[in-house]
XYZ file of C-alpha atoms in Angstrom:
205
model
C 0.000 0.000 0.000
C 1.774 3.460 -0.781
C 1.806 6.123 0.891
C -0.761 8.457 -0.345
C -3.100 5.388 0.809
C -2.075 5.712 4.351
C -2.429 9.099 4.432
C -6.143 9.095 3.861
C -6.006 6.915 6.283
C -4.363 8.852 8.803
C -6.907 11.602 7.479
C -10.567 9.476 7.991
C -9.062 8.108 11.666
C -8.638 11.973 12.431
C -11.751 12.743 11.168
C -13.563 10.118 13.217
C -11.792 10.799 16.769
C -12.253 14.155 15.867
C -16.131 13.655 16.069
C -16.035 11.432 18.654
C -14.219 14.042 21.206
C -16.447 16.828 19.942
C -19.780 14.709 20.565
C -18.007 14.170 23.892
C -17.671 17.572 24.901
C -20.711 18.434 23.482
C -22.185 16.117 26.116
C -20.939 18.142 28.337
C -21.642 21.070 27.392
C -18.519 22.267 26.630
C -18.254 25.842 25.355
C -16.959 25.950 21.413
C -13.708 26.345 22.319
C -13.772 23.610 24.667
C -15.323 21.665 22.304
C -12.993 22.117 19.584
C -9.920 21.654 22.405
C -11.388 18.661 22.604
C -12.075 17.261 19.579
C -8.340 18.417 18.182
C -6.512 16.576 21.549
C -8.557 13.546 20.697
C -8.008 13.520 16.773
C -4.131 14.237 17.387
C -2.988 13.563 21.016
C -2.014 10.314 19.780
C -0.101 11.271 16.836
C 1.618 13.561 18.857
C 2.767 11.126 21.193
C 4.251 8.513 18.682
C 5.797 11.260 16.734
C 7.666 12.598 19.651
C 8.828 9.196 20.682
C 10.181 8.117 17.243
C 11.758 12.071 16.812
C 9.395 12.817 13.937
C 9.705 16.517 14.715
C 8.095 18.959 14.696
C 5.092 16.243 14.811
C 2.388 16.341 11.832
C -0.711 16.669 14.237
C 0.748 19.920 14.879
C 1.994 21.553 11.879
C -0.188 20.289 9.140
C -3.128 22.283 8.172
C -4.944 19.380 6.595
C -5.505 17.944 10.451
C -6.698 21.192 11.501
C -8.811 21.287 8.381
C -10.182 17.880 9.569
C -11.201 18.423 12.969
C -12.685 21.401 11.887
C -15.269 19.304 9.535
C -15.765 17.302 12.148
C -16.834 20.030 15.128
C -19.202 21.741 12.853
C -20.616 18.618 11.857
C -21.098 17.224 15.367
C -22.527 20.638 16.334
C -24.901 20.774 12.889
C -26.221 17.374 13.494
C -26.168 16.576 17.002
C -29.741 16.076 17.580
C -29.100 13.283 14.836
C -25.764 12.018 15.825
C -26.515 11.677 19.829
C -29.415 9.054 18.464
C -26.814 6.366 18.077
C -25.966 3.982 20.386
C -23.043 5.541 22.811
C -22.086 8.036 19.813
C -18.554 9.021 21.591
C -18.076 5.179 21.353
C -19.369 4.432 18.595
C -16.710 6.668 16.170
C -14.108 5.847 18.635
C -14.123 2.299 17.904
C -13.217 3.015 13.776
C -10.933 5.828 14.321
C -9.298 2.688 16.478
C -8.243 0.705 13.287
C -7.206 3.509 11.146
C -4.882 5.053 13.954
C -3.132 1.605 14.684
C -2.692 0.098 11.271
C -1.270 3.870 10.712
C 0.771 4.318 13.235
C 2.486 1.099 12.875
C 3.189 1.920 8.982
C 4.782 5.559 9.922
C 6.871 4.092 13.093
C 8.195 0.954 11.069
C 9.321 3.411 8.688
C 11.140 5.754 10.172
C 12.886 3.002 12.966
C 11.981 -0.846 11.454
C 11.431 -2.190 14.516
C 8.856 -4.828 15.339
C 8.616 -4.462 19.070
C 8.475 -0.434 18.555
C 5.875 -0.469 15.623
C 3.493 -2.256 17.720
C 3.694 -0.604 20.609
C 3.435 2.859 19.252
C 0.977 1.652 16.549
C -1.321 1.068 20.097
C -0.297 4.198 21.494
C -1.425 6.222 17.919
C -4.750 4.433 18.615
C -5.398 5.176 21.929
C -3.974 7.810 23.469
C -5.954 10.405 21.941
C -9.022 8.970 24.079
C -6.729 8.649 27.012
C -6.521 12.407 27.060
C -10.375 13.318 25.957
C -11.183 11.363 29.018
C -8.958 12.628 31.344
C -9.769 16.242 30.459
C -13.561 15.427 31.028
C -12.851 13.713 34.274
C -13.637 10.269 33.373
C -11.894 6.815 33.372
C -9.905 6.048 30.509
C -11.751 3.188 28.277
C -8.547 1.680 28.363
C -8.399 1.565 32.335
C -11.899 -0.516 31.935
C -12.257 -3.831 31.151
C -13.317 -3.013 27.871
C -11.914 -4.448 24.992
C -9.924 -0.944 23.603
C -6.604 -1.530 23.702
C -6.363 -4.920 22.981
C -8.641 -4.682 19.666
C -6.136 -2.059 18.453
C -2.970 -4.423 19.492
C -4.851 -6.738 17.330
C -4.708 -4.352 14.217
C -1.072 -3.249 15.285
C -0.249 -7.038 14.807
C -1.541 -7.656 11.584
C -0.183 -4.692 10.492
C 3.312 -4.926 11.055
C 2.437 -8.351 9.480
C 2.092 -6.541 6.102
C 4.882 -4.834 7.079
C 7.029 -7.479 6.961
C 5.933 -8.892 4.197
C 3.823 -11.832 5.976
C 0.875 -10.568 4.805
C -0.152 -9.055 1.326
C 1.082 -5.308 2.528
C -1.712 -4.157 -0.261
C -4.571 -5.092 2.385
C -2.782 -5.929 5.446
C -3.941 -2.441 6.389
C -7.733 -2.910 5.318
C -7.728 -6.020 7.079
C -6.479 -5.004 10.590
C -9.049 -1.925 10.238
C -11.733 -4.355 9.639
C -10.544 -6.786 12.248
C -10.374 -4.214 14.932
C -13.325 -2.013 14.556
C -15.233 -5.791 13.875
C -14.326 -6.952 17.614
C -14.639 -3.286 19.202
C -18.010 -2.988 17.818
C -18.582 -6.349 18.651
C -17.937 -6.084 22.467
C -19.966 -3.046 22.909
C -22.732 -4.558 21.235
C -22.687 -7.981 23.049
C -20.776 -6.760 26.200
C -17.688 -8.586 25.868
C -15.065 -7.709 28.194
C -11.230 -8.674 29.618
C -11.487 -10.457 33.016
C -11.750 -8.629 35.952
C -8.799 -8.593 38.516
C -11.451 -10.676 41.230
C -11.384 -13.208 38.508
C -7.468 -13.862 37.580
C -6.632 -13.624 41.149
C-alpha cells in the first residue's frame, strides 16, 4: 500500500476521533472552544505522542493544516447534526471504535518506517490508537476506556499485529492495512454490542 493510501487513512481516523471528542464535549456542554480543544486533543494527542517518541519533529498533528482542516469538519458537523448524531448507540463510542483501526494500522506503517522495529511499531501503533481517548477522558474527568475492562486496547494491538504483518511482508502489505481496520473495529463494535469484556482482577486472582 503506498503512501498516499495511508495518508487518507491517517486523514478518515482523524476525522472520526475528531467527532467522537467533539460529541463528547458536546455532552458536556462544553463551550466551542472547549469543544474544539477537545475534539483536536482527541483527533491528534495520539499522533503527537508517537511522533515525539520516534523524533518525527516537529510532529504532523501539529503543523499540518490538513488535520486542523479535519477536525474542523468534524466540530461543525457534530454541532450541525447533534440532535441526529446523539441518536446512536453511545455516539462518543461508537466513532471511537473506527478511528481505532485507522490510527493503529497507521501508526504502525509511519513508526516501522522511520525506525523498522517490530517491538516499537506495535507498541506505538497502540499508542497512535489510543492515546488520543486517554486524554479526551482525562480532560472530562472520566476513566480512561482503556483503564476498563473493555476491549480498547487490545482490539487495536490486534490491528497493530496484523499490520506490522504486512509490514514485513507476511501478509499481502496491499490489504494488510484494510484487514487489521476491519478486524479491529469488527471486535470493538462487537464487544460493545454484546458486552464482551477482559477479566476482571477478582477473577485472575
Amino acid at each position: 500500500m503506498g503512501f498516499e493510501a495511508f495518508r487518507y487513512i491517517d486523514l478518515m481516523g482523524t476525522f472520526v476521533f475528531a467527532l467522537s471528542g467533539a460529541l463528547a464535549a458536546i455532552d458536556r456542554r462544553l463551550d466551542l472552544f472547549g469543544v474544539v480543544v477537545i475534539a483536536f486533543v482527541t483527533a491528534c494527542g495520539g499522533g503527537v505522542i508517537r511522533d515525539l517518541c520516534i523524533g518525527a519533529l516537529p510532529p504532523a498533528g501539529l503543523t499540518n493544516l490538513a488535520y486542523v482542516a479535519v477536525v474542523g469538519l468534524a466540530v461543525a458537523l457534530a454541532g450541525g447534526f447533534q440532535t441526529r448524531l446523539q441518536k446512536l448507540a453511545q455516539p462518543t463510542l461508537f466513532f471511537d471504535a473506527i478511528g481505532l483501526g485507522f490510527f493503529a494500522a497507521f501508526g504502525v506503517h509511519k513508526v516501522y518506517t522511520h525506525i523498522p522495529d517490530v517491538e516499537l511499531a506495535v507498541l506505538l501503533g497502540v499508542v497512535s490508537a489510543v492515546g488520543g481517548g486517554i486524554l479526551r477522558d482525562v480532560l472530562l474527568g472520566r476513566v480512561p476506556v482503556i483503564l476498563s475492562k473493555d476491549i480498547y486496547a487490545s482490539a487495536a494491538l490486534l490491528c497493530a499485529l496484523v499490520q506490522v504483518g504486512g509490514e514485513l511482508q507476511w501478509l499481502n502489505p496491499a490489504f494488510s492495512a484494510w484487514v487489521g481496520i476491519g478486524l479491529c473495529t469488527g471486535l470493538r463494535m462487537l464487544s460493545l454490542r454484546y458486552g464482551w469484556n477482559l477479566p476482571g482482577i477478582g477473577k485472575v486472582l
